[in-house]
Amino acid sequence: MKKIAPKNLPNKNNPFNYLIIIALLGATAALFMQGELETALKKNEPIAISELQQKFQNNELESLEIKDQKLTATGKDGQTYTSFKEPSSNLADLGFTGNEDTKVSVVDTSGSKLWMNFLLGFAPLILLIALILFFVRKSGSMGGESGPFGFGKSRAKIYDKTKHRTKFEDVAGAEEAKEDVFELVDFLKNPKKYEKAGAKIPKGILLVGPPGTGKTLMARAIAGEANVPFFSVSGSEFVEMFVGVGASRVRDLFKTAKRNSPAIIFIDEIDAIGKQRGAGPGGGHDEREQTLNQILTEMDGFEAGTTVIIVAATNRPDILDKALLRPGRFDRQVHIDLPDMNAREKILKVHAKNKQLEKDTKLKEVASKTVGFSGAELENVMNEAAIRAVKNRQKTITQEDLLQSVEKVAMGPERKSRKFTEKERRMTSYHEVGHAIAGHFCENHDPVHKISIVSRGRALGLTWFLPNEDVYSKTKSRLMDEMVSLHGGRIAERLAFGENELTTGASNDLERISNIARNMVMRFGMASDKVGPVNFISKEYEAKPHSDETARLIDEEVRQLIDEAEDRCEKILKQHEKLLKIISEDLLEKENMTGEEFAAYFKNEK
Ligand code: ADP
Ligand code: ZN
């Protein structure tokens, strides 16, 4: 039988737990005493002090006891009277003197009163501290186990067996990746079988793919199919303030997983700790290095009989320390790519399961309009569509809901509340139409899908190009055309309003242009003979060392590509300046324009 409950998370023998319990008990006791005091006072109805004075004068009292402000008297008839006085008034003031028959006593409470006041005054505070301690330890909020009371503890989250377990059928598409990891499931289920055959099973596998493609989901599915506990941490969590904390966390995590063997440890964003030493920003960070070393030590130190598989996820296998990729460590890579048309439809179907879709919805159409979307984004589309349906008081989700949600997810939610000046809006309109026209006249460019000058996120406007089919690799001419359309925004602004009116809106465009050009020259060998087909950005190092002379050549080459694209763009826009004006002014009115509406302006051209 597998034991799912981890044995040392959280640690029951921690002295802090006792402290908390004691504090809680003390605080409740103090509050309880306060409550009891009040109920005791209510027992016999107090009488007015004047009445008590009267009884004293009339010699009706046997004894009188004064304790703080409370007066308790026993009548000669045996009855008990209580009353209250002001704190400062003394016996003489109250007229309880000169009657020898009544025994008058004053009880000194200063000692116990102090103690009582102390308890009563501090009870809420103690309770508060106890509660804070309790929640900090329990939920991991406020720094949680990384807080002052437990940095060494790993923050691994284990999978609760009682909840719905993820299965392979929950991971849509990704058929090849599933095949790749399938034997891990079998191994986790029957480790003995493999041991007997002397077969070595990988200790670590690396899931490689862009964010949101279902790497975490896949790791969960492996655990779910094999019915073993799932421990997950994120690499970025290990990057702590204090040296040594990450390492001790790793130790703890592996210890727990081994005790619950067979198990899966999932390390998300492993590149955050597994970066090559000395590479990139933050290189050579002591803490990172220690954490990484600890992971390596743990992986090497598995005794025979422990069945723990470490699944790590990254988008950048090229920057990982080579020590991580050595045999016996993460020596297997499983690639999960962005879903293709078919996979997108399947993913949409998975997330449509618990939703009410109108009969005539066509998920295939949605899939065709979501080129480049990740699984997470597709899930988001479904969710947005459901929200939209609810907002419109529909019982079912329509195709329109789905398509609108695609736009929302692709472009971000509209920011209608932001107010722009008429000039800013006109500028934005020319800018976006400039992108669109430049792209429209490039042979290897994706067609315009939508143009909008409604601000979304940080963008003032947006031109959305959408390929007709999935693109797996880009040719040089495609990349060039992309640069041409990216220049379109700035050049349109310049043509329409002059050099001095250029806005800052083009900074993102310029950044993308530079990136494309640099990659063409330094990575893809798409430069001229002068530089040659050399990869200057390799897996081994962030940047390969090259001579100053080469650096200069690279710069020149990059510059030349960018200028070439700019020239082409300028020619196109100058040639169609009239249309630029007409379409931009129309867009200013309409705010949004579909690809078809845009294409209609060019019926007699091209
Ligand atoms: P990653 O770890 O690669 O960043 P996640 O596994 O966290 O991505 O994916 C986020 C969410 O997106 C998942 O919880 C799931 O709902 C959805 N998702 C991603 N890929 C798929 C897929 N292939 N099939 C179904 N849902 C998916
Ligand atoms: Zn732009």
XYZ file of C-alpha atoms and ligand atoms in Angstrom:
634
model
C 0.000 0.000 0.000
C 1.239 3.409 -0.801
C 1.396 5.962 1.887
C 0.236 9.219 0.509
C 0.407 11.321 3.638
C 3.899 12.688 4.026
C 5.539 11.805 7.276
C 7.258 14.957 8.194
C 5.243 17.788 6.734
C 4.534 19.690 8.913
C 6.750 18.628 11.781
C 4.587 17.736 14.783
C 7.471 17.813 17.239
C 8.345 21.371 16.573
C 8.572 23.241 19.925
C 6.793 26.141 18.309
C 3.652 24.083 18.062
C 3.665 23.637 21.836
C 4.297 27.288 22.387
C 1.324 28.132 20.258
C -0.953 25.749 22.116
C 0.153 27.065 25.511
C -0.344 30.640 24.413
C -3.782 29.840 23.066
C -4.809 28.094 26.294
C -3.508 30.948 28.441
C -5.321 33.542 26.423
C -8.630 31.717 26.483
C -8.309 31.122 30.202
C -7.775 34.824 30.812
C -10.777 35.728 28.716
C -12.841 33.096 30.437
C -11.928 34.455 33.865
C -12.986 37.883 32.806
C -16.289 36.464 31.678
C -16.767 34.531 34.902
C -16.087 37.556 36.993
C -18.906 39.358 35.279
C -21.386 36.538 35.641
C -20.501 36.211 39.342
C -21.318 39.839 39.853
C -24.649 39.392 38.229
C -25.652 36.587 40.605
C -27.420 38.663 43.261
C -28.823 41.930 42.105
C -26.768 44.773 43.541
C -28.557 47.371 45.599
C -27.923 51.107 45.669
C -25.140 52.226 47.963
C -27.528 54.568 49.736
C -29.715 51.594 50.600
C -26.720 49.785 52.004
C -25.767 52.852 54.018
C -29.296 52.956 55.360
C -29.100 49.310 56.448
C -25.730 50.025 58.086
C -27.165 52.969 59.988
C -30.181 50.898 61.014
C -27.839 48.270 62.346
C -29.264 45.616 60.096
C -25.920 44.303 58.911
C -23.870 41.481 60.385
C -20.722 42.121 58.335
C -19.496 44.265 55.499
C -16.648 43.456 53.209
C -15.077 45.952 50.855
C -13.067 44.597 47.988
C -11.998 47.181 45.453
C -15.186 48.856 44.361
C -17.398 46.032 45.438
C -19.241 45.937 48.714
C -20.587 42.676 50.015
C -22.707 42.703 53.117
C -24.434 39.976 55.116
C -27.590 41.041 56.797
C -28.575 39.955 60.261
C -31.391 38.110 58.530
C -28.722 36.079 56.662
C -29.233 37.704 53.278
C -26.339 38.867 51.101
C -26.312 42.344 49.620
C -23.918 43.687 47.109
C -23.286 47.198 45.982
C -20.603 49.331 44.414
C -18.693 52.390 45.351
C -16.445 54.838 43.587
C -12.809 53.766 43.504
C -11.451 56.652 45.576
C -14.033 56.945 48.327
C -12.983 55.608 51.748
C -14.914 54.209 54.691
C -15.438 57.606 56.337
C -16.674 59.190 53.119
C -19.187 56.432 52.787
C -20.339 56.684 56.357
C -19.449 53.110 57.242
C -17.938 54.142 60.545
C -19.187 54.411 64.075
C -21.177 51.188 64.183
C -19.418 48.649 66.419
C -22.015 45.993 65.737
C -21.107 45.476 62.119
C -17.863 43.814 61.260
C -16.273 45.904 58.525
C -13.337 44.474 56.600
C -11.365 45.725 53.679
C -9.715 43.127 51.451
C -6.355 43.960 50.007
C -6.439 43.031 46.330
C -3.476 44.967 45.059
C -1.394 41.830 44.447
C -3.946 39.674 42.702
C -5.380 42.702 40.974
C -2.108 43.427 39.257
C -1.926 39.874 38.071
C -5.507 39.984 36.947
C -5.031 43.259 35.117
C -1.982 41.885 33.497
C -3.815 38.841 32.241
C -6.867 40.756 31.143
C -4.852 43.441 29.450
C -2.634 41.084 27.586
C -5.123 38.394 26.700
C -6.082 39.870 23.346
C -2.467 40.467 22.506
C -1.434 36.929 23.399
C -4.357 35.589 21.426
C -3.379 37.679 18.439
C 0.225 36.546 18.501
C -0.858 32.957 18.879
C -3.196 33.252 15.926
C -0.558 34.860 13.750
C 1.940 32.146 14.634
C -0.661 29.545 13.909
C -1.524 30.857 10.471
C 2.018 31.616 9.489
C 2.996 28.045 10.189
C -0.065 26.545 8.662
C -0.656 28.358 5.423
C 2.744 29.567 4.483
C 1.420 33.060 3.975
C 3.471 35.999 5.186
C 6.599 34.260 4.107
C 5.363 30.980 5.468
C 7.959 28.342 5.895
C 10.451 30.688 4.439
C 9.594 33.087 7.231
C 11.612 33.427 10.367
C 10.436 30.114 11.761
C 11.254 27.600 9.156
C 13.338 28.500 6.231
C 14.859 25.104 5.971
C 11.574 23.415 5.237
C 10.804 22.853 1.640
C 7.735 24.514 0.289
C 6.764 21.485 -1.703
C 3.102 21.119 -2.256
C 1.903 17.592 -2.245
C -0.876 16.285 -4.234
C -3.971 15.425 -2.323
C -5.076 11.975 -3.288
C -8.701 12.636 -2.496
C -8.989 15.377 -5.084
C -9.383 14.759 -8.779
C -6.140 13.318 -10.023
C -4.793 14.498 -13.333
C -4.650 11.832 -16.001
C -3.145 11.720 -19.463
C -6.557 12.328 -20.978
C -6.520 15.762 -19.330
C -3.471 16.646 -21.376
C -4.842 17.199 -24.858
C -2.656 16.985 -27.940
C 0.975 16.469 -26.913
C 0.765 12.843 -28.049
C 4.480 12.447 -28.589
C 5.338 13.865 -25.201
C 2.872 11.473 -23.604
C 4.504 8.549 -25.367
C 7.882 9.728 -24.143
C 6.860 9.744 -20.514
C 4.632 6.710 -20.563
C 7.305 4.264 -19.435
C 7.931 6.410 -16.371
C 4.417 5.636 -15.256
C 5.002 1.935 -15.676
C 8.248 2.212 -13.786
C 6.648 4.065 -10.889
C 3.962 1.400 -10.741
C 6.257 -1.630 -10.936
C 9.756 -0.626 -9.943
C 10.595 -4.233 -9.050
C 10.001 -5.434 -12.582
C 12.603 -3.028 -13.915
C 15.057 -3.715 -11.121
C 14.968 -7.418 -11.831
C 15.640 -6.861 -15.483
C 18.543 -4.646 -14.537
C 17.036 -1.786 -16.466
C 18.043 1.732 -15.591
C 15.275 4.220 -15.531
C 16.047 7.908 -15.795
C 16.119 9.739 -12.491
C 15.391 13.054 -14.040
C 13.554 14.193 -17.108
C 13.431 17.680 -18.457
C 10.185 18.976 -19.916
C 11.097 21.647 -22.413
C 8.601 24.104 -23.828
C 7.188 27.620 -23.743
C 5.108 28.774 -20.769
C 1.566 27.483 -20.554
C 2.076 24.474 -22.786
C 1.123 22.066 -20.028
C 4.457 21.025 -18.548
C 3.143 21.139 -15.011
C -0.004 19.429 -16.185
C 2.045 16.653 -17.760
C 4.097 16.126 -14.608
C 0.897 15.908 -12.591
C -0.516 13.452 -15.070
C 2.505 11.179 -14.664
C 1.947 11.195 -10.912
C -1.789 10.784 -11.390
C -1.506 7.849 -13.759
C 1.018 6.114 -11.518
C -0.981 7.051 -8.432
C 2.014 8.364 -6.531
C 2.418 11.571 -4.522
C 3.473 14.691 -6.354
C 5.847 17.172 -4.768
C 6.225 20.438 -6.560
C 8.446 23.460 -6.118
C 9.461 26.279 -8.354
C 13.071 27.107 -9.057
C 12.416 30.758 -8.406
C 11.343 29.923 -4.857
C 14.812 28.649 -4.139
C 16.411 31.949 -4.827
C 16.476 33.134 -1.236
C 18.100 35.875 0.708
C 20.301 33.735 2.882
C 22.991 31.468 1.620
C 22.363 27.860 2.500
C 18.607 28.116 2.769
C 17.958 26.805 -0.717
C 20.266 23.871 -0.178
C 18.607 22.864 3.052
C 15.253 23.160 1.382
C 16.352 20.800 -1.355
C 17.616 18.329 1.244
C 14.312 18.455 3.025
C 12.305 18.067 -0.152
C 14.217 15.012 -1.263
C 14.040 13.484 2.192
C 10.282 13.809 2.226
C 9.928 12.457 -1.278
C 12.166 9.471 -0.513
C 10.120 8.610 2.523
C 7.042 8.612 0.370
C 8.683 6.705 -2.448
C 7.611 6.025 -5.123
C 7.025 9.689 -5.806
C 7.480 12.496 -8.283
C 9.325 15.688 -7.552
C 8.456 18.486 -9.936
C 10.810 21.455 -10.193
C 9.265 24.264 -12.216
C 11.481 26.944 -13.763
C 14.631 24.972 -13.113
C 16.607 27.533 -15.093
C 16.220 29.919 -12.156
C 18.681 27.739 -10.223
C 20.234 25.666 -12.955
C 21.714 28.459 -15.034
C 25.282 27.893 -16.128
C 27.662 29.145 -13.549
C 28.804 32.592 -14.403
C 26.378 33.033 -17.272
C 23.862 35.767 -17.664
C 22.711 38.234 -15.050
C 23.134 37.107 -11.486
C 25.787 34.657 -12.573
C 28.014 33.177 -9.923
C 25.439 33.748 -7.225
C 26.497 31.722 -4.220
C 23.048 30.754 -3.137
C 22.016 29.503 -6.532
C 25.164 27.479 -6.842
C 24.730 25.830 -3.465
C 21.140 24.954 -4.264
C 22.148 23.511 -7.603
C 24.946 21.484 -6.027
C 22.536 20.117 -3.470
C 20.168 18.958 -6.217
C 23.037 17.222 -7.981
C 24.209 15.586 -4.769
C 20.714 14.370 -3.985
C 20.228 12.957 -7.460
C 23.543 11.154 -7.344
C 22.916 9.826 -3.880
C 19.746 7.844 -4.461
C 20.160 4.429 -2.916
C 18.925 1.385 -4.750
C 15.256 0.903 -4.018
C 14.219 4.532 -3.960
C 11.831 5.256 -6.722
C 11.755 8.991 -7.019
C 11.647 10.626 -10.416
C 12.492 14.261 -10.740
C 10.659 16.100 -13.466
C 11.920 19.576 -14.201
C 10.487 22.174 -16.540
C 12.196 24.904 -18.483
C 11.809 27.040 -21.532
C 15.546 27.528 -21.878
C 17.427 24.210 -21.887
C 20.274 25.986 -23.652
C 21.195 28.042 -20.619
C 21.184 25.145 -18.161
C 24.374 24.127 -16.439
C 25.820 21.147 -18.242
C 26.291 19.342 -14.952
C 22.514 19.067 -14.750
C 22.286 17.363 -18.116
C 24.896 14.684 -17.482
C 23.947 10.986 -17.563
C 22.192 9.951 -14.379
C 20.730 13.407 -13.948
C 18.416 15.204 -16.342
C 19.644 13.151 -19.236
C 16.309 13.000 -21.010
C 14.458 15.807 -22.634
C 10.820 15.730 -23.586
C 9.711 18.593 -25.776
C 6.289 20.103 -25.512
C 5.631 22.615 -28.254
C 2.878 25.125 -28.740
C -0.155 23.161 -29.919
C -0.877 22.899 -33.640
C -4.313 23.318 -35.180
C -5.404 19.835 -34.279
C -4.100 19.952 -30.730
C -5.696 23.339 -30.171
C -9.072 21.943 -31.049
C -8.523 19.052 -28.637
C -7.434 21.365 -25.827
C -10.501 23.533 -26.398
C -12.624 20.394 -26.189
C -11.051 19.390 -22.879
C -11.880 22.753 -21.381
C -15.355 22.793 -22.909
C -16.266 19.632 -21.001
C -17.731 21.350 -17.981
C -19.355 24.146 -19.984
C -22.600 24.542 -21.892
C -21.851 25.273 -25.523
C -24.457 26.139 -28.122
C -24.896 23.304 -30.602
C -23.609 25.219 -33.600
C -20.310 26.323 -32.044
C -17.333 25.356 -34.160
C -14.248 24.798 -32.058
C -12.355 24.124 -35.265
C -12.849 27.740 -36.294
C -11.650 28.895 -32.890
C -8.601 26.668 -33.260
C -7.860 28.192 -36.662
C -7.903 31.691 -35.189
C -5.596 30.891 -32.307
C -2.288 30.194 -34.015
C 0.472 30.561 -31.472
C -1.781 30.243 -28.432
C -0.584 28.037 -25.593
C -2.788 25.525 -23.799
C -3.115 27.928 -20.897
C -4.308 30.683 -23.246
C -6.834 28.369 -24.854
C -8.156 27.467 -21.443
C -8.408 31.175 -20.811
C -10.409 31.669 -24.031
C -12.955 29.088 -22.893
C -13.192 30.681 -19.508
C -13.610 34.193 -20.896
C -16.328 32.933 -23.215
C -18.196 31.443 -20.272
C -17.893 34.704 -18.353
C -19.155 36.637 -21.360
C -22.147 34.316 -21.685
C -23.029 34.793 -18.037
C -22.711 38.560 -18.327
C -25.128 38.503 -21.269
C -27.513 36.268 -19.333
C -27.237 33.440 -21.816
C -27.629 29.829 -20.822
C -25.107 28.620 -23.372
C -21.832 29.850 -24.862
C -22.117 31.006 -28.467
C -19.561 31.087 -31.254
C -19.556 34.860 -30.925
C -18.580 34.555 -27.250
C -15.696 32.320 -28.225
C -14.392 34.557 -30.999
C -14.633 37.690 -28.884
C -12.737 35.931 -26.125
C -9.995 34.956 -28.550
C -9.462 38.655 -29.211
C -9.544 39.513 -25.567
C -6.968 36.877 -24.690
C -4.754 37.720 -27.663
C -4.816 41.476 -27.223
C -5.621 41.951 -23.576
C -8.771 43.515 -22.155
C -9.877 46.885 -23.493
C -9.163 49.940 -21.407
C -12.076 52.132 -22.350
C -11.690 54.297 -19.298
C -8.361 55.717 -20.387
C -8.907 59.072 -22.017
C -6.708 60.170 -24.871
C -6.538 63.452 -26.656
C -7.831 63.607 -30.191
C -4.278 64.101 -31.383
C -3.037 60.996 -29.572
C -5.832 58.948 -31.056
C -5.136 60.209 -34.581
C -1.435 59.497 -34.139
C -2.201 55.979 -32.953
C -4.527 55.439 -35.886
C -1.866 56.368 -38.456
C 0.698 54.312 -36.576
C -1.393 51.147 -36.641
C -2.569 51.564 -40.212
C 1.085 52.112 -41.149
C 1.922 48.662 -39.733
C -1.041 47.155 -41.535
C -0.315 48.654 -44.975
C 3.389 47.828 -44.804
C 2.532 44.240 -43.896
C -0.156 44.046 -46.551
C 2.345 44.756 -49.328
C 4.927 42.246 -48.180
C 4.683 38.989 -50.012
C 5.768 36.753 -47.152
C 3.777 38.469 -44.460
C 0.773 37.147 -42.532
C -2.472 38.888 -43.492
C -4.051 41.566 -41.317
C -6.601 40.091 -38.939
C -7.646 43.150 -37.023
C -6.643 46.749 -36.390
C -7.720 48.578 -33.283
C -7.085 51.890 -31.592
C -8.833 50.888 -28.397
C -6.132 50.862 -25.760
C -5.370 47.534 -24.187
C -2.859 46.892 -21.450
C 0.001 49.235 -22.137
C -0.591 49.433 -25.870
C -2.422 52.436 -27.286
C -3.466 50.541 -30.362
C -2.749 47.316 -32.077
C -2.443 45.599 -35.421
C -2.970 41.890 -35.358
C -1.566 39.773 -38.148
C -2.675 36.169 -38.220
C -1.162 33.383 -40.309
C -3.494 31.217 -42.354
C -1.786 28.098 -41.089
C 0.706 26.997 -38.478
C 4.228 28.131 -39.120
C 7.056 25.968 -37.902
C 10.106 27.752 -39.192
C 10.627 31.192 -40.595
C 12.503 31.938 -43.783
C 14.825 34.864 -44.220
C 12.296 36.634 -46.423
C 9.607 36.182 -43.767
C 11.814 37.728 -41.125
C 12.678 40.603 -43.442
C 8.995 41.245 -44.138
C 8.288 41.205 -40.434
C 10.830 43.948 -39.942
C 9.266 45.952 -42.775
C 5.813 45.910 -41.168
C 7.286 46.712 -37.764
C 8.818 49.861 -39.234
C 5.375 50.857 -40.561
C 4.121 52.516 -37.374
C 6.956 54.960 -36.971
C 7.222 55.770 -40.661
C 3.497 56.428 -40.995
C 3.708 58.844 -38.061
C 6.607 60.606 -39.721
C 4.937 60.827 -43.111
C 1.718 62.196 -41.678
C 2.975 64.500 -38.953
C 6.648 65.139 -39.607
C 9.879 64.172 -37.888
C 9.294 66.314 -34.796
C 5.983 64.720 -33.986
C 7.285 61.167 -33.649
C 5.929 59.571 -30.499
C 7.464 57.155 -28.047
C 4.930 54.550 -29.140
C 7.417 52.903 -31.469
C 9.947 51.807 -28.863
C 8.572 48.300 -28.684
C 8.584 48.060 -32.473
C 12.226 49.103 -32.602
C 13.163 46.606 -29.937
C 11.551 43.806 -31.898
C 13.217 44.910 -35.109
C 16.636 44.895 -33.454
C 16.043 41.454 -31.996
C 15.046 40.004 -35.343
C 18.047 41.522 -37.083
C 20.515 40.399 -34.413
C 19.138 36.879 -34.437
C 19.354 36.763 -38.221
C 23.009 37.704 -38.131
C 24.202 36.061 -34.938
C 22.074 32.960 -34.704
C 20.642 31.951 -38.047
C 23.595 32.684 -40.307
C 21.433 34.864 -42.524
C 24.026 37.572 -42.927
C 26.233 38.361 -45.888
C 29.520 36.606 -46.668
C 31.453 39.122 -44.627
C 30.200 37.663 -41.374
C 29.365 34.213 -42.645
C 27.190 31.426 -41.305
C 28.591 31.473 -37.809
C 26.504 31.041 -34.696
C 27.631 33.685 -32.266
C 25.050 32.834 -29.661
C 25.456 29.209 -28.764
C 24.292 26.724 -26.192
C 27.686 26.570 -24.609
C 27.945 30.200 -23.695
C 25.600 33.119 -23.647
C 27.778 34.824 -26.231
C 30.733 33.300 -27.945
C 33.866 35.359 -27.710
C 34.674 36.959 -30.998
C 37.197 39.545 -32.088
C 36.495 43.256 -32.061
C 36.732 43.136 -35.815
C 33.943 40.550 -35.992
C 31.868 42.537 -33.500
C 32.104 45.526 -35.789
C 31.120 43.444 -38.803
C 28.138 42.064 -36.923
C 27.000 45.544 -35.963
C 27.313 46.726 -39.536
C 25.422 43.749 -40.827
C 22.611 44.170 -38.310
C 22.368 47.838 -39.160
C 22.223 47.073 -42.862
C 19.321 44.646 -42.476
C 17.382 47.159 -40.401
C 18.009 49.964 -42.893
C 17.023 47.775 -45.804
C 13.715 46.980 -44.140
C 13.141 50.638 -43.352
C 13.741 51.659 -46.971
C 11.282 49.095 -48.227
C 8.708 50.193 -45.719
C 9.101 53.833 -46.588
C 8.640 53.079 -50.293
C 5.441 51.175 -49.658
C 3.906 53.808 -47.422
C 4.870 56.695 -49.687
C 3.300 54.873 -52.597
C 0.071 54.422 -50.656
C 0.054 57.661 -48.717
C -3.467 58.499 -49.859
C -4.836 55.215 -48.601
C -2.884 55.602 -45.378
C -4.787 58.816 -44.792
C -8.208 57.464 -45.787
C -7.956 54.267 -43.767
C -6.465 56.020 -40.734
C -9.263 58.596 -40.668
C -11.849 55.834 -41.040
C -10.261 53.860 -38.223
C -10.347 56.949 -36.048
C -14.132 56.837 -36.407
C -14.649 53.112 -36.157
C -11.940 52.320 -33.559
C -11.847 48.694 -34.748
C -11.423 47.286 -38.238
C -11.492 43.659 -39.348
C -9.049 42.152 -41.799
C -11.754 41.965 -44.471
C -12.733 45.600 -44.046
C -9.095 46.548 -44.357
C -8.522 44.392 -47.438
C -11.532 45.950 -49.147
C -9.608 49.220 -49.579
C -7.134 47.456 -51.829
C -9.539 45.725 -54.202
C -8.243 47.611 -57.210
C -4.599 47.485 -56.251
C -1.845 44.994 -55.714
P 3.427 25.149 -17.980
O 3.781 24.368 -16.771
O 3.962 24.557 -19.239
O 3.703 26.612 -17.890
P 0.775 24.509 -17.163
O 0.850 23.040 -17.066
O 0.877 25.267 -15.907
O 1.849 25.062 -18.188
O -0.553 24.897 -17.949
C -1.474 25.800 -17.430
C -2.871 25.340 -17.717
O -3.145 25.372 -19.112
C -3.117 23.915 -17.314
O -3.512 23.844 -15.984
C -4.233 23.489 -18.249
O -5.487 23.825 -17.729
C -3.987 24.306 -19.485
N -3.294 23.473 -20.481
C -2.041 23.649 -20.948
N -1.735 22.703 -21.865
C -2.815 21.903 -21.961
C -3.119 20.726 -22.719
N -2.239 20.183 -23.581
N -4.343 20.174 -22.559
C -5.228 20.693 -21.716
N -5.004 21.785 -20.962
C -3.815 22.397 -21.080
Zn 3.812 49.904 -33.429
